[in-house]
Tab-separated table of C-alpha atoms in Angstrom:
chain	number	residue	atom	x	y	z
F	1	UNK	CA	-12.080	-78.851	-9.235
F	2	UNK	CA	-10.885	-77.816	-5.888
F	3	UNK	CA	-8.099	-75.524	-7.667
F	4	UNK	CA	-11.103	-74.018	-9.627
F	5	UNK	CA	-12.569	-73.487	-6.222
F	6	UNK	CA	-9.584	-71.846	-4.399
F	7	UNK	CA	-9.184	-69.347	-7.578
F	8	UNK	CA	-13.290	-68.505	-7.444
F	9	UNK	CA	-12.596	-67.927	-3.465
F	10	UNK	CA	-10.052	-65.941	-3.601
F	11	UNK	CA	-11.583	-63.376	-6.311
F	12	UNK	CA	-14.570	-63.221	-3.867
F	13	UNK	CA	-12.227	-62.153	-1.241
F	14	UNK	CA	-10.236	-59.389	-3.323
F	15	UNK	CA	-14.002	-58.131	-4.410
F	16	UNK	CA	-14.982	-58.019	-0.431
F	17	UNK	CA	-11.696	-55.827	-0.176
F	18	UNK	CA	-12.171	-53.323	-3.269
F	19	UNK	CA	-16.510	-53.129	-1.898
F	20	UNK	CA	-15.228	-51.981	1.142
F	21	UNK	CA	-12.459	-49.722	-0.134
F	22	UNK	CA	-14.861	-48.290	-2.207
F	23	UNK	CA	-17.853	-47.877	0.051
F	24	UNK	CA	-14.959	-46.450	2.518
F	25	UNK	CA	-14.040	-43.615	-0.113
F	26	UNK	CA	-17.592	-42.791	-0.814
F	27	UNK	CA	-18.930	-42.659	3.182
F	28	UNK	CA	-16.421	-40.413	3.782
F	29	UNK	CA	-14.052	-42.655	5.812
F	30	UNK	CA	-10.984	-43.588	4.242
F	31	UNK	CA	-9.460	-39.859	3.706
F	32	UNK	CA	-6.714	-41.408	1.747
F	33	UNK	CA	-5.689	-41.256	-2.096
F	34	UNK	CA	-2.744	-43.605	-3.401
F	35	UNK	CA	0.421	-42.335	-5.042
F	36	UNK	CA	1.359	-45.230	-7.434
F	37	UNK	CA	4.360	-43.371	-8.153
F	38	UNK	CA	5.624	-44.048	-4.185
F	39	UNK	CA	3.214	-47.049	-3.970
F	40	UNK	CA	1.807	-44.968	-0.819
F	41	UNK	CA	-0.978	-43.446	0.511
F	42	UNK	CA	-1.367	-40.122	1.056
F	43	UNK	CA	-3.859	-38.223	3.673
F	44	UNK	CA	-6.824	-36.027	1.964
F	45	UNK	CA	-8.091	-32.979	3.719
F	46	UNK	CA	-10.607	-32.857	1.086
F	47	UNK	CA	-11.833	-36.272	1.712
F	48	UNK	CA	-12.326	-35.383	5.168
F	49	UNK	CA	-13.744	-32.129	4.568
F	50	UNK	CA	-16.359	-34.117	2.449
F	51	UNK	CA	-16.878	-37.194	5.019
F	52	UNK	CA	-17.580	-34.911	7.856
F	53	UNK	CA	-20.168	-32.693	5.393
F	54	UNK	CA	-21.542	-35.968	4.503
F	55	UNK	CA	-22.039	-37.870	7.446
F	56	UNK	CA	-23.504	-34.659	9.431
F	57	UNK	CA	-26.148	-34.449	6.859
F	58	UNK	CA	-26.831	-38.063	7.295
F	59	UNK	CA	-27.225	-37.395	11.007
F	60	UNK	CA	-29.598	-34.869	10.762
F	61	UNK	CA	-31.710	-37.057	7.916
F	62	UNK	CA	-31.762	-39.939	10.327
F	63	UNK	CA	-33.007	-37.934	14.120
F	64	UNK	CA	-35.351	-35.781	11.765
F	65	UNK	CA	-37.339	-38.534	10.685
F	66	UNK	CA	-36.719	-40.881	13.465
F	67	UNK	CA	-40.455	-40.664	14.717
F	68	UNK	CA	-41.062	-42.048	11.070
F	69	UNK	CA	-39.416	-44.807	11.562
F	70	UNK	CA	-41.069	-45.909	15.087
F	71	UNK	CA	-43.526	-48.726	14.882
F	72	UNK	CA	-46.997	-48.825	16.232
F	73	UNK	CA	-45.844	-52.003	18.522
F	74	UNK	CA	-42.858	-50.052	20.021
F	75	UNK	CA	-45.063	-47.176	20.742
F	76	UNK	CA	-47.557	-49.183	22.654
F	77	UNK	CA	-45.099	-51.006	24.611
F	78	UNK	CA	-44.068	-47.507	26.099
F	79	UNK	CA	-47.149	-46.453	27.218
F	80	UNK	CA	-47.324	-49.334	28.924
F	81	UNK	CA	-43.986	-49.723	30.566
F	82	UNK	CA	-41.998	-46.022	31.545
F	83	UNK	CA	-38.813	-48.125	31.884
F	84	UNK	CA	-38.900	-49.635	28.657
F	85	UNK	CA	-39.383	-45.837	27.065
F	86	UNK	CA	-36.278	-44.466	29.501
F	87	UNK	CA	-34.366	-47.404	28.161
F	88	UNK	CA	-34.910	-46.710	24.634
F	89	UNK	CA	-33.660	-43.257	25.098
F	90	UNK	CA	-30.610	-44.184	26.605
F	91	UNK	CA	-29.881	-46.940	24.064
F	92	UNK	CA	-30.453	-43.899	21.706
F	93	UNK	CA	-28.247	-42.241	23.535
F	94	UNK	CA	-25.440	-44.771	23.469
F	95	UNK	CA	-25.569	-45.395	19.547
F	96	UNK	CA	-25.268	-41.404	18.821
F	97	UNK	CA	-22.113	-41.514	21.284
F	98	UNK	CA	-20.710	-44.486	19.697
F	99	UNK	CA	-21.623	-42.911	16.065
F	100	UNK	CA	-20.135	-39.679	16.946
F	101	UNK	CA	-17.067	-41.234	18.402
F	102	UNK	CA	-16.390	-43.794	15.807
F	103	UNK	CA	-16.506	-41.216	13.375
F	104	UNK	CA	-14.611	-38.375	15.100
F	105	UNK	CA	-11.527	-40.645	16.220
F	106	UNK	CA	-11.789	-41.933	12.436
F	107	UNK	CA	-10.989	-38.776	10.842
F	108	UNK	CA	-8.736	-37.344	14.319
F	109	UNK	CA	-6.484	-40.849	13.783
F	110	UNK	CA	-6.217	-40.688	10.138
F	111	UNK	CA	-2.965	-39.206	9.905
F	112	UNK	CA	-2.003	-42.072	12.701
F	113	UNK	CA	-3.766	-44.747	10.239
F	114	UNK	CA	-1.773	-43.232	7.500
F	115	UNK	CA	1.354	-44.152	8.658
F	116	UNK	CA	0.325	-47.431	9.687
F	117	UNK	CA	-0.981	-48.129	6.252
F	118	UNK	CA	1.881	-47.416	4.523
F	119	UNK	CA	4.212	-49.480	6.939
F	120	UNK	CA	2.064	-52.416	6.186
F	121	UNK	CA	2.203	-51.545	2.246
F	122	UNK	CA	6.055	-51.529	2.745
F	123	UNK	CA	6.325	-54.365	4.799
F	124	UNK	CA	3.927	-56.498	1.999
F	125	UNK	CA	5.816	-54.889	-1.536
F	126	UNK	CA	9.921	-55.799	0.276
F	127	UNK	CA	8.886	-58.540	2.359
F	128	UNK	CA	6.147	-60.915	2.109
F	129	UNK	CA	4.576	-60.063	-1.565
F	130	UNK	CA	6.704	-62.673	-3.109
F	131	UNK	CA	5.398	-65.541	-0.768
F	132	UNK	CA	2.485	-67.979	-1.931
F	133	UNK	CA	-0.286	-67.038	0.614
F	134	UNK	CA	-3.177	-69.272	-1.362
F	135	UNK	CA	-3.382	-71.567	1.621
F	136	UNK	CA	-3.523	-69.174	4.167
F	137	UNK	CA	-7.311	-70.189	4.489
F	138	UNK	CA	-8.073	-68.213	7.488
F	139	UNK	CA	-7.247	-64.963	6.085
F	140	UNK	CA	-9.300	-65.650	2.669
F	141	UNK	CA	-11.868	-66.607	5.155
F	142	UNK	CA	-12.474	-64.082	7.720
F	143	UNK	CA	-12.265	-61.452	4.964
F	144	UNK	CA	-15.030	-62.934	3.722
F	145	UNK	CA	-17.183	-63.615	7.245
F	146	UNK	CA	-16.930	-59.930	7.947
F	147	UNK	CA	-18.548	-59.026	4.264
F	148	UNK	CA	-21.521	-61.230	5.039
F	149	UNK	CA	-21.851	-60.527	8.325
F	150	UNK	CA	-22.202	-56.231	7.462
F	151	UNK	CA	-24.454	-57.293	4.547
F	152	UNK	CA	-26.734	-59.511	6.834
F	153	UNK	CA	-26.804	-56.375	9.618
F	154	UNK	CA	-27.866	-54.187	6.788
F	155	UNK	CA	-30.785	-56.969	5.580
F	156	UNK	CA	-31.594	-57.200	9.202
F	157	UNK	CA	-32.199	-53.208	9.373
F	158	UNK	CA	-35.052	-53.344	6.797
F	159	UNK	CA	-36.465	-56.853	7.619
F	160	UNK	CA	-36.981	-55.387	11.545
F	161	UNK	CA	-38.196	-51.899	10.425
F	162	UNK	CA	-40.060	-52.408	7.311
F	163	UNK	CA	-41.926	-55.767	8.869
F	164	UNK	CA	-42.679	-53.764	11.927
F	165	UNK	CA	-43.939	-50.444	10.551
F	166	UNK	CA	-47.192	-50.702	8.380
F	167	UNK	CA	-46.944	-46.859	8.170
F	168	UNK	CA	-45.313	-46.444	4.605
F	169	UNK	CA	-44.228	-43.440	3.506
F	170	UNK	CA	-41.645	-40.696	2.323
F	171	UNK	CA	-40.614	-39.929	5.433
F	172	UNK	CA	-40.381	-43.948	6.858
F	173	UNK	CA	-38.128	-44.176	3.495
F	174	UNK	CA	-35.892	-41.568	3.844
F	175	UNK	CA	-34.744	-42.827	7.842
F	176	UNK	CA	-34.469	-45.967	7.093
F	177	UNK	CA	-31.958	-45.343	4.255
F	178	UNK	CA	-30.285	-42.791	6.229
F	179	UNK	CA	-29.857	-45.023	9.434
F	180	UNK	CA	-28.482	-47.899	7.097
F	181	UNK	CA	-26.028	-45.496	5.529
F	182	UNK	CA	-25.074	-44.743	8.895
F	183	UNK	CA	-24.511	-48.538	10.096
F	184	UNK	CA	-22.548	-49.155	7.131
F	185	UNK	CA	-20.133	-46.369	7.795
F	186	UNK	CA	-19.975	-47.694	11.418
F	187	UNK	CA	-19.417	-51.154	9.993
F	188	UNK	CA	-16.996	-50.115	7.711
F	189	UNK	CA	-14.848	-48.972	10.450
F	190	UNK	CA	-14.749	-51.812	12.311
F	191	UNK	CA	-13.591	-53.527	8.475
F	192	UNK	CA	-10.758	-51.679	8.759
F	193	UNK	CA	-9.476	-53.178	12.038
F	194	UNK	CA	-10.362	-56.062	11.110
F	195	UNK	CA	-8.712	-55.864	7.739
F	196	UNK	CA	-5.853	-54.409	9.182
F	197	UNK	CA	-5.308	-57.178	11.999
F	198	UNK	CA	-5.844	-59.607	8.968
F	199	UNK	CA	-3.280	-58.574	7.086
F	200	UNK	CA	-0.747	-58.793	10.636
F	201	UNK	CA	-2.370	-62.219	11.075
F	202	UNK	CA	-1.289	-63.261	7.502
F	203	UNK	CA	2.100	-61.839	7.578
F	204	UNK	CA	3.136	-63.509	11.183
F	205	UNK	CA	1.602	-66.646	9.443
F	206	UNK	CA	4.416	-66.396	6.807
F	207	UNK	CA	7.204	-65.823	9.259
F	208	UNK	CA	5.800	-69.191	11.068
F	209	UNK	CA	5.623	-71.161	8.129
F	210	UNK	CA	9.397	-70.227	7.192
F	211	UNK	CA	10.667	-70.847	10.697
F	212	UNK	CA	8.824	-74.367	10.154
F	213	UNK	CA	10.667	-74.896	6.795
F	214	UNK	CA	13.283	-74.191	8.321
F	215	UNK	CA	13.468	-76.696	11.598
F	216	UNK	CA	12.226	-79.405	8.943
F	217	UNK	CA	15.338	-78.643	6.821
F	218	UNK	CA	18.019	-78.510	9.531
F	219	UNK	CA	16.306	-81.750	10.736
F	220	UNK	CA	16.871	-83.441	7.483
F	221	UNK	CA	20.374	-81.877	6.787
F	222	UNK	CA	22.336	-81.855	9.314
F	223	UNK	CA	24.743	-79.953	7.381
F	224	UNK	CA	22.765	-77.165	6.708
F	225	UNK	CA	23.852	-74.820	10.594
F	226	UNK	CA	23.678	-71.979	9.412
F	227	UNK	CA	20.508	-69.259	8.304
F	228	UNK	CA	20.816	-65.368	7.413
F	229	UNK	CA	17.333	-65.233	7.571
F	230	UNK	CA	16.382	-65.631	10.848
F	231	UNK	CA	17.904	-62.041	11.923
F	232	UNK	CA	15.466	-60.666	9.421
F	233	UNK	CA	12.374	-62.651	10.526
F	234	UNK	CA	13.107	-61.290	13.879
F	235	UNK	CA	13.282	-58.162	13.024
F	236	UNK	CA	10.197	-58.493	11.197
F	237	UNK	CA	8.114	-60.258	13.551
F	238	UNK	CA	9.178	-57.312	16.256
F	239	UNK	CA	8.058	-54.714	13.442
F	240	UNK	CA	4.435	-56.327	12.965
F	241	UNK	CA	4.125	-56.263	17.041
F	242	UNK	CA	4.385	-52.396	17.084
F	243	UNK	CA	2.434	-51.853	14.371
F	244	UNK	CA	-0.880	-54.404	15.925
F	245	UNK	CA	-0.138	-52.296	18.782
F	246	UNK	CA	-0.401	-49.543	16.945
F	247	UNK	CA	-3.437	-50.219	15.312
F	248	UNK	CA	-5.205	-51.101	18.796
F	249	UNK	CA	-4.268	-47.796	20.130
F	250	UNK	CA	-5.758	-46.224	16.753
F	251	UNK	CA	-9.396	-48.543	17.086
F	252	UNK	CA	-9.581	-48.454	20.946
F	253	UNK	CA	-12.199	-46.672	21.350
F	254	UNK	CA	-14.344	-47.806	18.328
F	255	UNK	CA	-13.933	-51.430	18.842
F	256	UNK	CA	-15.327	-51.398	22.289
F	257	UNK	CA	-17.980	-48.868	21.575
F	258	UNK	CA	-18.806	-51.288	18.735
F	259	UNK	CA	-19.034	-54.606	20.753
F	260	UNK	CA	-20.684	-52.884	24.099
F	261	UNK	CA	-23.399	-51.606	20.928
F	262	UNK	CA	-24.082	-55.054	19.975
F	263	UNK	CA	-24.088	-56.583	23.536
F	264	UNK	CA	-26.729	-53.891	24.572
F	265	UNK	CA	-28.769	-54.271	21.737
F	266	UNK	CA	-29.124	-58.675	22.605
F	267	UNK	CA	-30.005	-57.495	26.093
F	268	UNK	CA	-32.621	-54.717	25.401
F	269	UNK	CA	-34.289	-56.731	22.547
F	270	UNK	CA	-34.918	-59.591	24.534
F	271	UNK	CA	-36.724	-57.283	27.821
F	272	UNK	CA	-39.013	-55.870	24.660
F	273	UNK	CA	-39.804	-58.706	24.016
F	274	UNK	CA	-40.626	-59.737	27.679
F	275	UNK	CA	-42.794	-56.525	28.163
F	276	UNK	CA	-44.600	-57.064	25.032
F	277	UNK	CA	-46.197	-60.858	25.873
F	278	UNK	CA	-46.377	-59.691	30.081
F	279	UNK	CA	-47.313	-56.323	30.028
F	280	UNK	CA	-49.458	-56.073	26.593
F	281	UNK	CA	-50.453	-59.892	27.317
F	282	UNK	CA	-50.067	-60.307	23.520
F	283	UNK	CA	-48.725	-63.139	21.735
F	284	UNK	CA	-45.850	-63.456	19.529
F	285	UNK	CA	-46.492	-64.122	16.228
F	286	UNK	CA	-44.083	-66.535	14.201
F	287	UNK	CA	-43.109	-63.577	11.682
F	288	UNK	CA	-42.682	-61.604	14.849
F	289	UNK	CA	-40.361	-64.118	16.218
F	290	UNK	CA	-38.355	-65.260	13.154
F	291	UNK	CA	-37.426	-61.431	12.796
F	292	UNK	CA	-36.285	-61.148	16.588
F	293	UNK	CA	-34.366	-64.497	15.947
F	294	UNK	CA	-32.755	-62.884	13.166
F	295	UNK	CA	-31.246	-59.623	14.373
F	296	UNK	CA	-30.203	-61.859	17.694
F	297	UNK	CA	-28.713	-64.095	15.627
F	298	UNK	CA	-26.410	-61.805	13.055
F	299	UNK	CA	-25.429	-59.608	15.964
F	300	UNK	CA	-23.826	-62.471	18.158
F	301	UNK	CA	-22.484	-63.414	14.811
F	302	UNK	CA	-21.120	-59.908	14.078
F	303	UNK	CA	-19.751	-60.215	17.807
F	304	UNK	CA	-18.372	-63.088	17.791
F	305	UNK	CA	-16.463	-62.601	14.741
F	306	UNK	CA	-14.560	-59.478	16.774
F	307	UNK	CA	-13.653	-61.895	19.220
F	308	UNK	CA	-12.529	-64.753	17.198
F	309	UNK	CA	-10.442	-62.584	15.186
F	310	UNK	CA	-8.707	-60.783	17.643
F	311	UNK	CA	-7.984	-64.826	19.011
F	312	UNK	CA	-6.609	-66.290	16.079
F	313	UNK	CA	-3.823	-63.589	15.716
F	314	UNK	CA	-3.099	-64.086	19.223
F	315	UNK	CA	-3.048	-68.153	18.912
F	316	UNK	CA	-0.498	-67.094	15.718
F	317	UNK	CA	1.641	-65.651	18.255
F	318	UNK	CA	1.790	-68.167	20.089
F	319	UNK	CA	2.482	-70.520	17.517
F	320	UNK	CA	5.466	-68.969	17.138
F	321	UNK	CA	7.421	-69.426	20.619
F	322	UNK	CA	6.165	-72.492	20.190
F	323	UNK	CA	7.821	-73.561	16.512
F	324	UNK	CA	10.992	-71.814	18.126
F	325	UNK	CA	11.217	-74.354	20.850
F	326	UNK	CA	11.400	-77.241	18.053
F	327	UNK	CA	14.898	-75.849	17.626
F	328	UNK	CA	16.497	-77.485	20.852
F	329	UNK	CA	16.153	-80.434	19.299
F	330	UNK	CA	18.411	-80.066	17.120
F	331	UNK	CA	22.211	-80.407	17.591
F	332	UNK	CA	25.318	-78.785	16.299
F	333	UNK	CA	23.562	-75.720	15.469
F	334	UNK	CA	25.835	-72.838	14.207
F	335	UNK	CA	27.266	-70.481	17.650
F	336	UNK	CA	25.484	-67.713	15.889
F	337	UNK	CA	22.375	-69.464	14.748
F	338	UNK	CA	21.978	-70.772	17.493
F	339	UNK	CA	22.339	-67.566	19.792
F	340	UNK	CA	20.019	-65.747	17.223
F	341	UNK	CA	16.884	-68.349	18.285
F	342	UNK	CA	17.582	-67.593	21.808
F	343	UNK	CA	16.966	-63.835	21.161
F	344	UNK	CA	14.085	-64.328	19.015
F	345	UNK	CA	12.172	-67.252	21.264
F	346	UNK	CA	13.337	-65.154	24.650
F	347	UNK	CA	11.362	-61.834	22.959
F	348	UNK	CA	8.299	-63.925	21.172
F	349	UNK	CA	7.973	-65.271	25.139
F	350	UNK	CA	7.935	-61.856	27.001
F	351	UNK	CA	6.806	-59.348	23.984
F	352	UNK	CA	3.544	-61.136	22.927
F	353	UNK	CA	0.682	-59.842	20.524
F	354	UNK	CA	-2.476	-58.345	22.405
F	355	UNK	CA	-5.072	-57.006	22.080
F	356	UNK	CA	-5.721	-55.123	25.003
F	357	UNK	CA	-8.362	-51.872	25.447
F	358	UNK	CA	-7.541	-48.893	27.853
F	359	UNK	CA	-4.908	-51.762	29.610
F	360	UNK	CA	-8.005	-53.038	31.323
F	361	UNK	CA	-8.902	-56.304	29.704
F	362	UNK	CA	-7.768	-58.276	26.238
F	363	UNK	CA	-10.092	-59.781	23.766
F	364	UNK	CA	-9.639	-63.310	23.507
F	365	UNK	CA	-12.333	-66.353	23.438
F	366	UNK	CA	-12.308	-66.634	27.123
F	367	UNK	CA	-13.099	-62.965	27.619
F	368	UNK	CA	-15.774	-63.579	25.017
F	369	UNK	CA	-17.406	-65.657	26.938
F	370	UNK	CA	-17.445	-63.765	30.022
F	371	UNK	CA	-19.067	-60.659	28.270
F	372	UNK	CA	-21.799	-63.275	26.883
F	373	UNK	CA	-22.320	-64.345	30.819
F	374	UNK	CA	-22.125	-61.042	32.231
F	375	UNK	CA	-24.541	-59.882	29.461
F	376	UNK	CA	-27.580	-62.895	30.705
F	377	UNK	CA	-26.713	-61.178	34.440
F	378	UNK	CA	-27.480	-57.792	32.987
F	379	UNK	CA	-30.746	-59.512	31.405
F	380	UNK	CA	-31.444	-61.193	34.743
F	381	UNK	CA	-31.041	-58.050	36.928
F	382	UNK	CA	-33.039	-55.716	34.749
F	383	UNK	CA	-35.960	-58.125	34.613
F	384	UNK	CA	-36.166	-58.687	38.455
F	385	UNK	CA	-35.766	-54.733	38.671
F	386	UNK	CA	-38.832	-54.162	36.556
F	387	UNK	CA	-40.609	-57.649	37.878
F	388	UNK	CA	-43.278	-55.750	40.110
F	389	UNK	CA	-44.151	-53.427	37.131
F	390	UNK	CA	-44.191	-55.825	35.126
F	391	UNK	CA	-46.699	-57.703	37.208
F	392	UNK	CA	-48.765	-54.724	37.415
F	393	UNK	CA	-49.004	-53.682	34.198
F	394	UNK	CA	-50.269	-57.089	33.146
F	395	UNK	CA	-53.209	-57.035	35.294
């Protein structure tokens, strides 16, 4: 039963990878084709010719009917608080920058992405295809918890503006698809990272569980002093360092952009929703505040997951200096074997895997939870800024 469970899983995973593949090809932002005569990829111009065309239009679609798209509630809430309108504006502002620049370093860092596709493909077909990777359950699942999360952000899109806007109509249609055609292509870039780091994840994972095999088996035979294979597993784990790196330095800027986007979003939904029961003195209905609990509730989700993920290929790093230090325990080791670990434990302590943005901070758990904290301050701050208008407003 479980077996028939594991094989059901892992068919939901490989369909979460071909959807977003696919969606990928047909947004525009995966300017790739595959050669399976080199079992490579190969940069399109065409496909980014055709992204760019296609996501411009979308652009236009979504600010031409934005006012379509506004909700009687939202528009009140303005008239009634200035700050709340400026606000808006400036959120607007920040999602077209973050669009614009997930989408521009997308197709600028393609040929970039190229190469570190096709190192990964090589690394997988020489190196690790012919492992057994069914219990590597983290993989199978965050694969997975990035697929729901994008298709609960997409739900959440027309949940919050259809239940809000009574105003149906061509127009309302036609910007809602458009901005949720947009958020997809966002989303699917921040798949790839986290697809990409996956796959790193998974691969260090393998090199772990072989190092482990092999302290057990030198434990048991004492015999057996001597392993070509750690040389190699060196070598590879230095290989998959570069290439995270790489991939950071590709996703720097849409990662952040991405997780400031979500942060701001928490923080201006909840002073909305402070403006609308003080200042409009009206109360919040219970559809009203199921569908703010919602979008609150998927978007720490969605930014969560970014943190976790970036964490759990971190805490495989460390797993590995640490499975390396099981090795002084045992004796007699081969001269060469022996001096081998040392090189490999000295480098997995001073080279470790980050994932650090414009060499100003890393994303780990901790850091998580300081952007969480310093994202209530912001809440905090804005709402004693605004306090006497508020006040005013209300009376």
């Amino acid at each position: 039963m479980l077996r028939a469970h594991r094989s059901w899983y892992r068919k939901f995973v490989e369909l979460n990878l071909w959807a977003t593949l696919y969606s990928s090809w047909l947004l525009g932002l995966f300017p790739f084709v595959y050669i399976s005569r080199t079992r490579r990829i190969k940069r399109s111009g065409w496909l980014v010719g055709y992204g760019i065309a296609f996501n411009v239009l979308l652009l236009w679609l979504a600010m031409h009917y934005y006012e379509a798209t506004q909700s009687q509630a939202k528009e009140e809430l303005f008239t009634r608080n200035p700050l709340a309108e400026e606000i808006n504006v400036l959120h607007n502002g920040l999602l077209l920058l973050t669009v614009f620049v997930m989408y521009f370093r997308n197709w600028w860092m393609s040929d970039e992405l190229g190469k570190i596709l096709n190192v990964l493909l090589e690394l997988h077909d020489n190196h690790f295809r012919r492992y057994d990777t069914s219990d590597c359950y983290n993989f199978d699942n965050y694969i997975v918890y990035k697929g729901v999360c994008t298709m609960l952000e997409l739900i959440s899109i027309i949940w919050i503006i259809f239940g809000l806007s009574p105003r149906y109509n061509i127009g309302l249609l036609v910007g809602v698809l458009s901005i949720m055609v947009i958020q997809l292509g966002v989303f699917m870039v921040t798949t790839h990272f986290h697809i990409c780091v996956m796959f790193v994840y998974r691969s260090i994972w393998i090199i772990n569980r072989e190092l482990l095999q092999l302290v057990n088996r030198l434990t048991i035979d004492r015999q057996v002093t001597k392993s070509s294979r750690i040389p190699k597993l060196f070598d590879l784990y230095r290989r998959l360092l570069e290439l995270n790196r790489r991939i950071v330095g590709v996703y720097d800027y849409q990662i952040t952009l991405f997780i400031v986007s979500l942060l701001t979003v928490n923080v201006i939904s909840i002073f909305y929703i402070l403006v609308y029961v003080v200042s409009l003195r009206k109360a919040v209905t219970f559809y009203m505040f199921l569908n703010f609990l919602q979008a609150l509730s998927i978007n720490i989700s969605d930014f969560w997951l970014n943190i976790a993920l970036c964490d759990l290929a971190v805490s495989a790093n460390r797993s590995t200096a640490a499975i390396l230090k099981l090795f002084n325990d045992i004796p007699q080791l081969d001269k060469q074997l022996e001096r081998n670990l040392n090189d490999f434990a000295l480098f997995s302590s001073h080279r470790r895997l980050t994932f650090n943005h414009f060499g100003m901070f890393d994303v780990h758990n901790a850091m998580g939870f300081r952007m969480v904290i310093a994202c209530t301050l912001y809440m905090l701050y804005l709402v004693q800024f605004d306090y006497v208008n508020l006040m005013r407003t209300s009376t």
